Amino acid sequence: MESDVQTTRLNADGYVTGSATQAQPARVKAVYYVASGTAGTIALTDGSGGSTLVTIDTPAAATATDQVWFPDNGIRFKDRVYLDLTAVSFVTVVWAA
């Protein structure tokens, strides 16, 4: 069964789905980002401190943008999706429950 697709935009580390006290499993379908003037990384983990399921390196180019799409049903996060940003202006994550 398909769920409605949602988006979450963050400019710092934080939960994309759920919270520190509430699990919310999801499938990440895409990531869109705006880089900063320094090379950086975007890491998506299965909960804060959980396994890193996706790492995206970003260029050292202020305001450069890119999008990464994951095929089929996306990447499954069993607990909740947590975003760890290093030197990235902001990220929008496309996901479905």
PDB file of C-alpha atoms in Angstrom:
ATOM      1  CA  MET A   1       0.000   0.000   0.000  1.00  0.00           C
ATOM      2  CA  GLU A   2       1.363   3.403  -0.972  1.00  0.00           C
ATOM      3  CA  SER A   3       1.305   6.325   1.449  1.00  0.00           C
ATOM      4  CA  ASP A   4       1.199  10.001   0.689  1.00  0.00           C
ATOM      5  CA  VAL A   5       4.583  11.445  -0.161  1.00  0.00           C
ATOM      6  CA  GLN A   6       5.778  14.180   2.197  1.00  0.00           C
ATOM      7  CA  THR A   7       8.742  16.532   2.458  1.00  0.00           C
ATOM      8  CA  THR A   8      10.808  17.817   5.347  1.00  0.00           C
ATOM      9  CA  ARG A   9      13.255  20.731   5.002  1.00  0.00           C
ATOM     10  CA  LEU A  10      16.097  21.185   7.488  1.00  0.00           C
ATOM     11  CA  ASN A  11      19.141  23.463   7.742  1.00  0.00           C
ATOM     12  CA  ALA A  12      20.716  21.678  10.726  1.00  0.00           C
ATOM     13  CA  ASP A  13      20.921  18.193  12.205  1.00  0.00           C
ATOM     14  CA  GLY A  14      17.504  16.838  13.134  1.00  0.00           C
ATOM     15  CA  TYR A  15      14.703  14.339  12.668  1.00  0.00           C
ATOM     16  CA  VAL A  16      13.106  14.084   9.237  1.00  0.00           C
ATOM     17  CA  THR A  17      10.438  11.707  10.583  1.00  0.00           C
ATOM     18  CA  GLY A  18       9.448  11.007  14.172  1.00  0.00           C
ATOM     19  CA  SER A  19      11.193  12.589  17.135  1.00  0.00           C
ATOM     20  CA  ALA A  20      13.607  11.680  19.921  1.00  0.00           C
ATOM     21  CA  THR A  21      10.782   9.862  21.718  1.00  0.00           C
ATOM     22  CA  GLN A  22       8.590   8.683  18.823  1.00  0.00           C
ATOM     23  CA  ALA A  23       9.513   6.261  16.054  1.00  0.00           C
ATOM     24  CA  GLN A  24       8.161   6.873  12.550  1.00  0.00           C
ATOM     25  CA  PRO A  25       9.434   4.383   9.964  1.00  0.00           C
ATOM     26  CA  ALA A  26       9.669   5.744   6.429  1.00  0.00           C
ATOM     27  CA  ARG A  27      11.069   5.259   2.955  1.00  0.00           C
ATOM     28  CA  VAL A  28      13.262   8.079   1.670  1.00  0.00           C
ATOM     29  CA  LYS A  29      12.614   8.638  -2.018  1.00  0.00           C
ATOM     30  CA  ALA A  30      14.816  11.664  -2.776  1.00  0.00           C
ATOM     31  CA  VAL A  31      17.115  14.317  -1.342  1.00  0.00           C
ATOM     32  CA  TYR A  32      17.503  17.881  -2.675  1.00  0.00           C
ATOM     33  CA  TYR A  33      20.195  20.150  -1.281  1.00  0.00           C
ATOM     34  CA  VAL A  34      21.816  23.557  -1.532  1.00  0.00           C
ATOM     35  CA  ALA A  35      25.557  23.381  -0.861  1.00  0.00           C
ATOM     36  CA  SER A  36      27.625  25.913   1.059  1.00  0.00           C
ATOM     37  CA  GLY A  37      31.012  27.401   0.182  1.00  0.00           C
ATOM     38  CA  THR A  38      32.755  24.429   1.818  1.00  0.00           C
ATOM     39  CA  ALA A  39      32.622  20.767   0.782  1.00  0.00           C
ATOM     40  CA  GLY A  40      30.214  18.929   3.038  1.00  0.00           C
ATOM     41  CA  THR A  41      28.222  15.775   3.671  1.00  0.00           C
ATOM     42  CA  ILE A  42      24.627  14.725   4.153  1.00  0.00           C
ATOM     43  CA  ALA A  43      24.143  11.566   6.223  1.00  0.00           C
ATOM     44  CA  LEU A  44      20.774   9.891   6.756  1.00  0.00           C
ATOM     45  CA  THR A  45      20.714   7.516   9.705  1.00  0.00           C
ATOM     46  CA  ASP A  46      18.127   5.099  11.072  1.00  0.00           C
ATOM     47  CA  GLY A  47      17.463   7.184  14.182  1.00  0.00           C
ATOM     48  CA  SER A  48      19.913   9.493  15.962  1.00  0.00           C
ATOM     49  CA  GLY A  49      23.115   7.491  16.402  1.00  0.00           C
ATOM     50  CA  GLY A  50      21.761   4.586  14.350  1.00  0.00           C
ATOM     51  CA  SER A  51      23.180   2.972  11.231  1.00  0.00           C
ATOM     52  CA  THR A  52      24.041   5.358   8.410  1.00  0.00           C
ATOM     53  CA  LEU A  53      22.037   4.243   5.376  1.00  0.00           C
ATOM     54  CA  VAL A  54      22.918   7.115   3.003  1.00  0.00           C
ATOM     55  CA  THR A  55      25.929   9.450   2.735  1.00  0.00           C
ATOM     56  CA  ILE A  56      26.044  12.162   0.055  1.00  0.00           C
ATOM     57  CA  ASP A  57      29.131  14.315  -0.491  1.00  0.00           C
ATOM     58  CA  THR A  58      28.421  17.908  -1.497  1.00  0.00           C
ATOM     59  CA  PRO A  59      30.693  20.275  -3.455  1.00  0.00           C
ATOM     60  CA  ALA A  60      32.489  23.359  -2.191  1.00  0.00           C
ATOM     61  CA  ALA A  61      30.330  25.679  -4.260  1.00  0.00           C
ATOM     62  CA  ALA A  62      28.091  28.205  -2.550  1.00  0.00           C
ATOM     63  CA  THR A  63      24.472  27.845  -3.670  1.00  0.00           C
ATOM     64  CA  ALA A  64      25.177  24.789  -5.888  1.00  0.00           C
ATOM     65  CA  THR A  65      22.118  22.533  -5.940  1.00  0.00           C
ATOM     66  CA  ASP A  66      21.562  18.880  -6.707  1.00  0.00           C
ATOM     67  CA  GLN A  67      19.005  16.163  -6.210  1.00  0.00           C
ATOM     68  CA  VAL A  68      19.451  12.460  -5.586  1.00  0.00           C
ATOM     69  CA  TRP A  69      16.587  10.082  -6.369  1.00  0.00           C
ATOM     70  CA  PHE A  70      16.437   6.541  -4.991  1.00  0.00           C
ATOM     71  CA  PRO A  71      14.847   3.942  -7.296  1.00  0.00           C
ATOM     72  CA  ASP A  72      11.689   1.910  -6.770  1.00  0.00           C
ATOM     73  CA  ASN A  73      10.308   2.319  -3.235  1.00  0.00           C
ATOM     74  CA  GLY A  74      13.272   4.285  -1.910  1.00  0.00           C
ATOM     75  CA  ILE A  75      15.468   3.460   1.090  1.00  0.00           C
ATOM     76  CA  ARG A  76      13.714   1.934   4.087  1.00  0.00           C
ATOM     77  CA  PHE A  77      14.354   3.337   7.562  1.00  0.00           C
ATOM     78  CA  LYS A  78      12.921   0.940  10.156  1.00  0.00           C
ATOM     79  CA  ASP A  79      12.990   3.337  13.128  1.00  0.00           C
ATOM     80  CA  ARG A  80      12.959   6.990  12.004  1.00  0.00           C
ATOM     81  CA  VAL A  81      14.989   9.163   9.643  1.00  0.00           C
ATOM     82  CA  TYR A  82      17.644  11.408  11.177  1.00  0.00           C
ATOM     83  CA  LEU A  83      19.608  13.948   9.131  1.00  0.00           C
ATOM     84  CA  ASP A  84      23.231  14.789   9.987  1.00  0.00           C
ATOM     85  CA  LEU A  85      24.499  17.818   8.036  1.00  0.00           C
ATOM     86  CA  THR A  86      28.057  19.068   7.677  1.00  0.00           C
ATOM     87  CA  ALA A  87      28.626  22.318   5.718  1.00  0.00           C
ATOM     88  CA  VAL A  88      25.339  22.225   3.774  1.00  0.00           C
ATOM     89  CA  SER A  89      22.961  25.207   3.593  1.00  0.00           C
ATOM     90  CA  PHE A  90      19.752  23.169   3.623  1.00  0.00           C
ATOM     91  CA  VAL A  91      18.246  19.838   2.620  1.00  0.00           C
ATOM     92  CA  THR A  92      14.755  18.806   1.575  1.00  0.00           C
ATOM     93  CA  VAL A  93      14.013  15.096   2.042  1.00  0.00           C
ATOM     94  CA  VAL A  94      11.156  13.482   0.087  1.00  0.00           C
ATOM     95  CA  TRP A  95       9.725  10.509   1.991  1.00  0.00           C
ATOM     96  CA  ALA A  96       6.693   8.268   2.429  1.00  0.00           C
ATOM     97  CA  ALA A  97       5.444   6.438   5.520  1.00  0.00           C
TER      98      ALA A  97
END
